[in-house]
């Protein structure tokens, strides 16, 4: 293995450029370790985002050699080609500075897709029992593991072509709530996800599924929303 990595990091805003750095290569080094080395040893002005370093917070996603990835759980040995790494901010989002993308529109779309729980009961009511093998609970099982990292959003070609599209993560979230027996917001939620830029814009490429670090399948959730919105339309629940 070469002793140093040739690393190109995006510097600046949207009109920035890639700048090269040499970073010592180490065993079991992650891409986040590389970025942190540059910030601590070569240029303290480098901006990037991370928190947990163990794949739980979803804040460290960047574009690594052309693909969106969690940098804290991506080993350099798996992605560096010929000892070279090119690391930029997540695609499909504005750049704040360097490796930090502006996540506002990602979370705004969660709100637009009615991704907030709408309680059907008060705290005085008994807790609704949900059986683990309830079909709706099973349908939402995988989708609830999402940690909002934005990797699928950055990977989605439909987001790239259509900035109005809600994207895989917001629609995946909506699917978890559509299947939540305790939630009372489904009429508004199904209207929101059936509207222009909603679930029917998805072309089912499954790039989101291919690149989700948790192997979640937003395409499957979106297919469920397509069926649920059509059924709601036929019932006359949504216009
Ligand atoms: S399956 Fe749908 S949400 Fe997933 S990447 Fe393709 S267009 Fe985007
Ligand atoms: S579905 Fe996967 S890739 Fe998309 S935000 Fe959730 S954890 Fe990240
Ligand atoms: S730093 Fe939390 S997921 Fe990578």
PDB file of C-alpha atoms and ligand atoms in Angstrom:
ATOM      1  CA  UNK A   1       0.000   0.000   0.000  1.00  0.00           C
ATOM      2  CA  UNK A   2       1.356   3.490  -0.844  1.00  0.00           C
ATOM      3  CA  UNK A   3       2.510   5.484   2.170  1.00  0.00           C
ATOM      4  CA  UNK A   4       0.550   8.567   1.250  1.00  0.00           C
ATOM      5  CA  UNK A   5      -2.864   9.197  -0.221  1.00  0.00           C
ATOM      6  CA  UNK A   6      -3.384  11.858  -2.847  1.00  0.00           C
ATOM      7  CA  UNK A   7      -6.547  13.559  -1.680  1.00  0.00           C
ATOM      8  CA  UNK A   8      -8.539  16.205  -3.582  1.00  0.00           C
ATOM      9  CA  UNK A   9     -10.987  18.125  -1.428  1.00  0.00           C
ATOM     10  CA  UNK A  10     -13.624  20.585  -2.602  1.00  0.00           C
ATOM     11  CA  UNK A  11     -12.790  24.032  -1.259  1.00  0.00           C
ATOM     12  CA  UNK A  12     -15.083  27.053  -1.289  1.00  0.00           C
ATOM     13  CA  UNK A  13     -18.725  27.451  -2.276  1.00  0.00           C
ATOM     14  CA  UNK A  14     -20.494  26.572  -5.519  1.00  0.00           C
ATOM     15  CA  UNK A  15     -17.754  28.339  -7.498  1.00  0.00           C
ATOM     16  CA  UNK A  16     -14.959  26.621  -5.589  1.00  0.00           C
ATOM     17  CA  UNK A  17     -12.478  24.032  -6.831  1.00  0.00           C
ATOM     18  CA  UNK A  18     -10.723  20.825  -5.847  1.00  0.00           C
ATOM     19  CA  UNK A  19      -7.441  21.307  -3.961  1.00  0.00           C
ATOM     20  CA  UNK A  20      -4.859  18.532  -3.518  1.00  0.00           C
ATOM     21  CA  UNK A  21      -3.366  17.316  -0.193  1.00  0.00           C
ATOM     22  CA  UNK A  22      -1.023  14.474   0.759  1.00  0.00           C
ATOM     23  CA  UNK A  23      -2.244  12.450   3.721  1.00  0.00           C
ATOM     24  CA  UNK A  24      -0.373   9.566   5.414  1.00  0.00           C
ATOM     25  CA  UNK A  25      -2.086   6.256   4.761  1.00  0.00           C
ATOM     26  CA  UNK A  26      -2.939   4.124   7.817  1.00  0.00           C
ATOM     27  CA  UNK A  27      -4.456   0.716   8.375  1.00  0.00           C
ATOM     28  CA  UNK A  28      -8.251   0.773   8.896  1.00  0.00           C
ATOM     29  CA  UNK A  29      -8.394   4.488   8.059  1.00  0.00           C
ATOM     30  CA  UNK A  30     -11.822   5.887   7.220  1.00  0.00           C
ATOM     31  CA  UNK A  31     -12.570   8.680   4.757  1.00  0.00           C
ATOM     32  CA  UNK A  32     -13.600  10.813   7.736  1.00  0.00           C
ATOM     33  CA  UNK A  33     -10.160  10.165   9.301  1.00  0.00           C
ATOM     34  CA  UNK A  34      -8.580  11.539   6.101  1.00  0.00           C
ATOM     35  CA  UNK A  35     -10.720  14.693   6.126  1.00  0.00           C
ATOM     36  CA  UNK A  36     -10.038  15.173   9.842  1.00  0.00           C
ATOM     37  CA  UNK A  37      -6.284  14.778   9.250  1.00  0.00           C
ATOM     38  CA  UNK A  38      -6.352  17.592   6.710  1.00  0.00           C
ATOM     39  CA  UNK A  39      -8.375  19.865   9.004  1.00  0.00           C
ATOM     40  CA  UNK A  40      -6.151  19.214  12.057  1.00  0.00           C
ATOM     41  CA  UNK A  41      -2.757  19.147  10.387  1.00  0.00           C
ATOM     42  CA  UNK A  42      -2.828  20.895   7.019  1.00  0.00           C
ATOM     43  CA  UNK A  43      -5.593  23.506   6.898  1.00  0.00           C
ATOM     44  CA  UNK A  44      -7.688  24.373   9.951  1.00  0.00           C
ATOM     45  CA  UNK A  45     -10.123  26.389   7.821  1.00  0.00           C
ATOM     46  CA  UNK A  46     -11.539  23.246   6.156  1.00  0.00           C
ATOM     47  CA  UNK A  47     -15.298  22.974   6.863  1.00  0.00           C
ATOM     48  CA  UNK A  48     -17.073  19.639   7.155  1.00  0.00           C
ATOM     49  CA  UNK A  49     -19.690  18.012   9.348  1.00  0.00           C
ATOM     50  CA  UNK A  50     -19.659  14.942  11.594  1.00  0.00           C
ATOM     51  CA  UNK A  51     -20.790  13.960  15.089  1.00  0.00           C
ATOM     52  CA  UNK A  52     -21.010  10.298  16.120  1.00  0.00           C
ATOM     53  CA  UNK A  53     -18.296   8.654  13.954  1.00  0.00           C
ATOM     54  CA  UNK A  54     -20.178   5.335  14.223  1.00  0.00           C
ATOM     55  CA  UNK A  55     -22.921   5.515  11.591  1.00  0.00           C
ATOM     56  CA  UNK A  56     -25.704   6.758  13.836  1.00  0.00           C
ATOM     57  CA  UNK A  57     -26.120  10.518  13.413  1.00  0.00           C
ATOM     58  CA  UNK A  58     -26.192  10.793   9.616  1.00  0.00           C
ATOM     59  CA  UNK A  59     -24.192  14.023   9.506  1.00  0.00           C
ATOM     60  CA  UNK A  60     -20.942  12.982   7.783  1.00  0.00           C
ATOM     61  CA  UNK A  61     -22.159  12.097   4.276  1.00  0.00           C
ATOM     62  CA  UNK A  62     -20.039  13.416   1.378  1.00  0.00           C
ATOM     63  CA  UNK A  63     -19.324  12.523  -2.221  1.00  0.00           C
ATOM     64  CA  UNK A  64     -16.382  10.118  -2.280  1.00  0.00           C
ATOM     65  CA  UNK A  65     -14.855   9.246  -5.657  1.00  0.00           C
ATOM     66  CA  UNK A  66     -18.150  10.116  -7.322  1.00  0.00           C
ATOM     67  CA  UNK A  67     -20.595   8.387  -4.960  1.00  0.00           C
ATOM     68  CA  UNK A  68     -22.425   9.620  -1.865  1.00  0.00           C
ATOM     69  CA  UNK A  69     -21.299   7.766   1.267  1.00  0.00           C
ATOM     70  CA  UNK A  70     -21.119   7.990   5.039  1.00  0.00           C
ATOM     71  CA  UNK A  71     -17.486   8.982   5.480  1.00  0.00           C
ATOM     72  CA  UNK A  72     -17.212   7.637   9.039  1.00  0.00           C
ATOM     73  CA  UNK A  73     -18.106   4.073   7.981  1.00  0.00           C
ATOM     74  CA  UNK A  74     -16.271   4.031   4.657  1.00  0.00           C
ATOM     75  CA  UNK A  75     -12.783   2.578   4.808  1.00  0.00           C
ATOM     76  CA  UNK A  76     -10.246   4.187   2.499  1.00  0.00           C
ATOM     77  CA  UNK A  77      -9.081   0.726   1.394  1.00  0.00           C
ATOM     78  CA  UNK A  78     -12.535   0.049  -0.081  1.00  0.00           C
ATOM     79  CA  UNK A  79     -12.805   3.240  -2.145  1.00  0.00           C
ATOM     80  CA  UNK A  80      -9.363   4.721  -2.883  1.00  0.00           C
ATOM     81  CA  UNK A  81      -8.430   3.916  -6.419  1.00  0.00           C
ATOM     82  CA  UNK A  82      -4.639   3.860  -6.889  1.00  0.00           C
ATOM     83  CA  UNK A  83      -4.171   5.739  -3.596  1.00  0.00           C
ATOM     84  CA  UNK A  84      -6.362   8.623  -4.817  1.00  0.00           C
ATOM     85  CA  UNK A  85      -9.445  10.065  -3.172  1.00  0.00           C
ATOM     86  CA  UNK A  86     -11.674  12.870  -4.410  1.00  0.00           C
ATOM     87  CA  UNK A  87     -14.049  14.142  -1.740  1.00  0.00           C
ATOM     88  CA  UNK A  88     -16.750  16.759  -2.238  1.00  0.00           C
ATOM     89  CA  UNK A  89     -19.992  17.887  -0.600  1.00  0.00           C
ATOM     90  CA  UNK A  90     -23.191  15.882  -1.167  1.00  0.00           C
ATOM     91  CA  UNK A  91     -24.699  16.398  -4.632  1.00  0.00           C
ATOM     92  CA  UNK A  92     -28.222  17.754  -5.249  1.00  0.00           C
ATOM     93  CA  UNK A  93     -27.857  20.248  -2.388  1.00  0.00           C
ATOM     94  CA  UNK A  94     -26.326  23.744  -2.281  1.00  0.00           C
ATOM     95  CA  UNK A  95     -22.792  23.966  -0.899  1.00  0.00           C
ATOM     96  CA  UNK A  96     -22.328  26.050   2.233  1.00  0.00           C
ATOM     97  CA  UNK A  97     -18.535  25.804   2.226  1.00  0.00           C
ATOM     98  CA  UNK A  98     -16.015  23.074   1.382  1.00  0.00           C
ATOM     99  CA  UNK A  99     -17.501  19.693   2.318  1.00  0.00           C
ATOM    100  CA  UNK A 100     -20.589  21.007   4.118  1.00  0.00           C
ATOM    101  CA  UNK A 101     -23.798  20.850   2.073  1.00  0.00           C
ATOM    102  CA  UNK A 102     -26.854  22.881   3.032  1.00  0.00           C
ATOM    103  CA  UNK A 103     -29.443  20.297   4.210  1.00  0.00           C
ATOM    104  CA  UNK A 104     -32.318  22.787   4.513  1.00  0.00           C
ATOM    105  CA  UNK A 105     -34.216  21.747   1.403  1.00  0.00           C
ATOM    106  CA  UNK A 106     -33.781  18.084   2.344  1.00  0.00           C
ATOM    107  CA  UNK A 107     -35.579  18.669   5.666  1.00  0.00           C
ATOM    108  CA  UNK A 108     -38.039  21.185   4.193  1.00  0.00           C
ATOM    109  CA  UNK A 109     -39.188  18.374   1.923  1.00  0.00           C
ATOM    110  CA  UNK A 110     -39.754  16.145   4.961  1.00  0.00           C
ATOM    111  CA  UNK A 111     -42.162  18.796   6.192  1.00  0.00           C
ATOM    112  CA  UNK A 112     -43.784  19.141   2.767  1.00  0.00           C
ATOM    113  CA  UNK A 113     -44.338  15.366   2.736  1.00  0.00           C
ATOM    114  CA  UNK A 114     -46.000  15.631   6.189  1.00  0.00           C
ATOM    115  CA  UNK A 115     -43.196  13.703   7.834  1.00  0.00           C
ATOM    116  CA  UNK A 116     -44.210  14.836  11.347  1.00  0.00           C
ATOM    117  CA  UNK A 117     -46.231  12.448  13.528  1.00  0.00           C
ATOM    118  CA  UNK A 118     -49.854  13.627  13.938  1.00  0.00           C
ATOM    119  CA  UNK A 119     -51.101  12.042  17.180  1.00  0.00           C
ATOM    120  CA  UNK A 120     -54.595  10.558  17.209  1.00  0.00           C
ATOM    121  CA  UNK A 121     -54.765  10.400  21.024  1.00  0.00           C
ATOM    122  CA  UNK A 122     -53.831  12.523  24.006  1.00  0.00           C
ATOM    123  CA  UNK A 123     -51.400  11.584  26.760  1.00  0.00           C
ATOM    124  CA  UNK A 124     -54.422  10.691  28.925  1.00  0.00           C
ATOM    125  CA  UNK A 125     -55.434   7.862  26.551  1.00  0.00           C
ATOM    126  CA  UNK A 126     -53.979   4.377  26.952  1.00  0.00           C
ATOM    127  CA  UNK A 127     -51.019   3.567  24.709  1.00  0.00           C
ATOM    128  CA  UNK A 128     -52.197   1.930  21.471  1.00  0.00           C
ATOM    129  CA  UNK A 129     -50.924  -1.677  21.310  1.00  0.00           C
ATOM    130  CA  UNK A 130     -49.044  -2.430  18.052  1.00  0.00           C
ATOM    131  CA  UNK A 131     -48.280  -6.117  17.507  1.00  0.00           C
ATOM    132  CA  UNK A 132     -44.848  -6.826  15.979  1.00  0.00           C
ATOM    133  CA  UNK A 133     -46.467  -9.021  13.314  1.00  0.00           C
ATOM    134  CA  UNK A 134     -49.150  -6.506  12.403  1.00  0.00           C
ATOM    135  CA  UNK A 135     -48.924  -6.213   8.547  1.00  0.00           C
ATOM    136  CA  UNK A 136     -48.708  -2.389   8.634  1.00  0.00           C
ATOM    137  CA  UNK A 137     -45.947  -2.558  11.253  1.00  0.00           C
ATOM    138  CA  UNK A 138     -44.076  -5.126   9.177  1.00  0.00           C
ATOM    139  CA  UNK A 139     -44.445  -2.923   6.061  1.00  0.00           C
ATOM    140  CA  UNK A 140     -42.758  -0.030   7.900  1.00  0.00           C
ATOM    141  CA  UNK A 141     -40.147  -2.156   9.720  1.00  0.00           C
ATOM    142  CA  UNK A 142     -37.085  -1.388   7.616  1.00  0.00           C
ATOM    143  CA  UNK A 143     -38.022   2.166   6.700  1.00  0.00           C
ATOM    144  CA  UNK A 144     -38.039   3.361  10.329  1.00  0.00           C
ATOM    145  CA  UNK A 145     -34.278   2.733  10.577  1.00  0.00           C
ATOM    146  CA  UNK A 146     -33.482   5.778   8.377  1.00  0.00           C
ATOM    147  CA  UNK A 147     -31.042   8.234  10.000  1.00  0.00           C
ATOM    148  CA  UNK A 148     -31.581  11.122   7.538  1.00  0.00           C
ATOM    149  CA  UNK A 149     -28.071  11.110   6.149  1.00  0.00           C
ATOM    150  CA  UNK A 150     -29.113  12.378   2.698  1.00  0.00           C
ATOM    151  CA  UNK A 151     -27.082   9.778   0.763  1.00  0.00           C
ATOM    152  CA  UNK A 152     -30.148   8.557  -1.145  1.00  0.00           C
ATOM    153  CA  UNK A 153     -31.193  12.152  -1.909  1.00  0.00           C
ATOM    154  CA  UNK A 154     -27.765  12.908  -3.351  1.00  0.00           C
ATOM    155  CA  UNK A 155     -27.904   9.682  -5.398  1.00  0.00           C
ATOM    156  CA  UNK A 156     -31.367  10.255  -6.874  1.00  0.00           C
ATOM    157  CA  UNK A 157     -31.420  11.214 -10.557  1.00  0.00           C
ATOM    158  CA  UNK A 158     -35.006  12.421 -10.306  1.00  0.00           C
ATOM    159  CA  UNK A 159     -34.006  14.995  -7.658  1.00  0.00           C
ATOM    160  CA  UNK A 160     -31.239  16.078 -10.014  1.00  0.00           C
ATOM    161  CA  UNK A 161     -33.681  16.641 -12.893  1.00  0.00           C
ATOM    162  CA  UNK A 162     -36.588  17.954 -10.818  1.00  0.00           C
ATOM    163  CA  UNK A 163     -35.751  20.066  -7.771  1.00  0.00           C
ATOM    164  CA  UNK A 164     -39.439  19.969  -6.792  1.00  0.00           C
ATOM    165  CA  UNK A 165     -39.295  16.194  -6.190  1.00  0.00           C
ATOM    166  CA  UNK A 166     -39.604  15.278  -2.508  1.00  0.00           C
ATOM    167  CA  UNK A 167     -36.936  12.612  -2.821  1.00  0.00           C
ATOM    168  CA  UNK A 168     -36.475   9.127  -1.385  1.00  0.00           C
ATOM    169  CA  UNK A 169     -35.912   9.979   2.283  1.00  0.00           C
ATOM    170  CA  UNK A 170     -38.971  12.231   2.749  1.00  0.00           C
ATOM    171  CA  UNK A 171     -41.186   9.724   0.949  1.00  0.00           C
ATOM    172  CA  UNK A 172     -39.711   6.839   2.931  1.00  0.00           C
ATOM    173  CA  UNK A 173     -40.558   8.764   6.115  1.00  0.00           C
ATOM    174  CA  UNK A 174     -44.117   9.407   4.914  1.00  0.00           C
ATOM    175  CA  UNK A 175     -44.511   5.660   4.312  1.00  0.00           C
ATOM    176  CA  UNK A 176     -43.591   4.879   7.933  1.00  0.00           C
ATOM    177  CA  UNK A 177     -46.352   7.221   9.138  1.00  0.00           C
ATOM    178  CA  UNK A 178     -48.923   5.940   6.628  1.00  0.00           C
ATOM    179  CA  UNK A 179     -48.421   2.581   8.360  1.00  0.00           C
ATOM    180  CA  UNK A 180     -48.529   3.961  11.906  1.00  0.00           C
ATOM    181  CA  UNK A 181     -51.894   3.070  13.488  1.00  0.00           C
ATOM    182  CA  UNK A 182     -51.403   5.855  16.087  1.00  0.00           C
ATOM    183  CA  UNK A 183     -51.156   8.610  13.473  1.00  0.00           C
ATOM    184  CA  UNK A 184     -54.168  10.674  12.382  1.00  0.00           C
ATOM    185  CA  UNK A 185     -52.604  12.673   9.567  1.00  0.00           C
ATOM    186  CA  UNK A 186     -52.921  10.341   6.618  1.00  0.00           C
ATOM    187  CA  UNK A 187     -55.490  12.209   4.536  1.00  0.00           C
ATOM    188  CA  UNK A 188     -53.271  15.324   4.387  1.00  0.00           C
ATOM    189  CA  UNK A 189     -50.133  13.200   4.078  1.00  0.00           C
ATOM    190  CA  UNK A 190     -51.445  11.157   1.143  1.00  0.00           C
ATOM    191  CA  UNK A 191     -52.556  14.376  -0.580  1.00  0.00           C
ATOM    192  CA  UNK A 192     -49.101  15.855  -0.041  1.00  0.00           C
ATOM    193  CA  UNK A 193     -47.218  12.852  -1.405  1.00  0.00           C
ATOM    194  CA  UNK A 194     -49.619  12.429  -4.348  1.00  0.00           C
ATOM    195  CA  UNK A 195     -49.132  16.069  -5.420  1.00  0.00           C
ATOM    196  CA  UNK A 196     -46.760  17.339  -8.088  1.00  0.00           C
ATOM    197  CA  UNK A 197     -43.201  16.334  -7.161  1.00  0.00           C
ATOM    198  CA  UNK A 198     -44.439  13.495  -4.941  1.00  0.00           C
ATOM    199  CA  UNK A 199     -44.264   9.705  -5.108  1.00  0.00           C
ATOM    200  CA  UNK A 200     -45.531   9.426  -8.685  1.00  0.00           C
ATOM    201  CA  UNK A 201     -42.396  11.232  -9.940  1.00  0.00           C
ATOM    202  CA  UNK A 202     -40.195   8.314  -8.822  1.00  0.00           C
ATOM    203  CA  UNK A 203     -38.878   6.273 -11.738  1.00  0.00           C
ATOM    204  CA  UNK A 204     -38.019   3.240  -9.547  1.00  0.00           C
ATOM    205  CA  UNK A 205     -34.343   3.164 -10.573  1.00  0.00           C
ATOM    206  CA  UNK A 206     -33.412   1.997  -7.059  1.00  0.00           C
ATOM    207  CA  UNK A 207     -30.200   4.031  -6.957  1.00  0.00           C
ATOM    208  CA  UNK A 208     -31.377   5.123  -3.507  1.00  0.00           C
ATOM    209  CA  UNK A 209     -31.539   1.476  -2.421  1.00  0.00           C
ATOM    210  CA  UNK A 210     -28.172   0.627  -4.002  1.00  0.00           C
ATOM    211  CA  UNK A 211     -26.371   3.383  -2.100  1.00  0.00           C
ATOM    212  CA  UNK A 212     -28.243   3.595   1.227  1.00  0.00           C
ATOM    213  CA  UNK A 213     -25.580   2.627   3.797  1.00  0.00           C
ATOM    214  CA  UNK A 214     -28.253   0.815   5.810  1.00  0.00           C
ATOM    215  CA  UNK A 215     -29.518  -1.061   2.723  1.00  0.00           C
ATOM    216  CA  UNK A 216     -32.961   0.460   3.209  1.00  0.00           C
ATOM    217  CA  UNK A 217     -35.249   0.451   0.207  1.00  0.00           C
ATOM    218  CA  UNK A 218     -37.001   3.802  -0.293  1.00  0.00           C
ATOM    219  CA  UNK A 219     -38.173   2.570  -3.722  1.00  0.00           C
ATOM    220  CA  UNK A 220     -40.272  -0.079  -1.995  1.00  0.00           C
ATOM    221  CA  UNK A 221     -41.713   2.531   0.393  1.00  0.00           C
ATOM    222  CA  UNK A 222     -42.504   4.796  -2.576  1.00  0.00           C
ATOM    223  CA  UNK A 223     -44.209   1.907  -4.386  1.00  0.00           C
ATOM    224  CA  UNK A 224     -46.357   1.483  -1.264  1.00  0.00           C
ATOM    225  CA  UNK A 225     -47.234   5.194  -1.368  1.00  0.00           C
ATOM    226  CA  UNK A 226     -48.183   4.907  -5.045  1.00  0.00           C
ATOM    227  CA  UNK A 227     -50.642   2.128  -4.151  1.00  0.00           C
ATOM    228  CA  UNK A 228     -51.943   3.926  -1.054  1.00  0.00           C
ATOM    229  CA  UNK A 229     -52.508   7.230  -2.878  1.00  0.00           C
ATOM    230  CA  UNK A 230     -54.321   5.467  -5.722  1.00  0.00           C
ATOM    231  CA  UNK A 231     -56.573   3.625  -3.232  1.00  0.00           C
ATOM    232  CA  UNK A 232     -57.264   6.910  -1.393  1.00  0.00           C
ATOM    233  CA  UNK A 233     -58.121   8.572  -4.700  1.00  0.00           C
ATOM    234  CA  UNK A 234     -60.529   5.791  -5.656  1.00  0.00           C
ATOM    235  CA  UNK A 235     -62.171   6.023  -2.209  1.00  0.00           C
ATOM    236  CA  UNK A 236     -62.580   9.757  -2.760  1.00  0.00           C
ATOM    237  CA  UNK A 237     -60.353  10.597   0.257  1.00  0.00           C
ATOM    238  CA  UNK A 238     -58.021  12.750  -1.836  1.00  0.00           C
ATOM    239  CA  UNK A 239     -58.672  14.852  -4.909  1.00  0.00           C
TER     240      UNK A 239
HETATM  241  S1  LIG B   1     -36.044   4.804  -7.069  1.00  0.00           S
HETATM  242 FE1  LIG B   1     -37.087   6.795  -7.053  1.00  0.00          FE
HETATM  243  S2  LIG B   1     -36.366   7.813  -5.172  1.00  0.00           S
HETATM  244 FE2  LIG B   1     -34.960   6.070  -5.576  1.00  0.00          FE
HETATM  245  S3  LIG B   1     -33.256   6.969  -6.747  1.00  0.00           S
HETATM  246 FE3  LIG B   1     -34.751   6.228  -8.249  1.00  0.00          FE
HETATM  247  S4  LIG B   1     -36.130   7.976  -8.706  1.00  0.00           S
HETATM  248 FE4  LIG B   1     -34.974   8.460  -6.818  1.00  0.00          FE
HETATM  249  S1  LIG B   2     -32.914   6.016   3.409  1.00  0.00           S
HETATM  250 FE1  LIG B   2     -30.776   5.418   3.804  1.00  0.00          FE
HETATM  251  S2  LIG B   2     -29.565   6.800   2.509  1.00  0.00           S
HETATM  252 FE2  LIG B   2     -31.615   7.699   2.657  1.00  0.00          FE
HETATM  253  S3  LIG B   2     -31.475   9.181   4.346  1.00  0.00           S
HETATM  254 FE3  LIG B   2     -32.214   7.200   5.196  1.00  0.00          FE
HETATM  255  S4  LIG B   2     -30.385   6.130   5.910  1.00  0.00           S
HETATM  256 FE4  LIG B   2     -29.697   7.770   4.539  1.00  0.00          FE
HETATM  257  S1  LIG B   3     -20.422  10.864  11.920  1.00  0.00           S
HETATM  258 FE1  LIG B   3     -22.418  10.127  12.468  1.00  0.00          FE
HETATM  259  S2  LIG B   3     -22.996   8.869  10.773  1.00  0.00           S
HETATM  260 FE2  LIG B   3     -20.953   9.455  10.320  1.00  0.00          FE
END
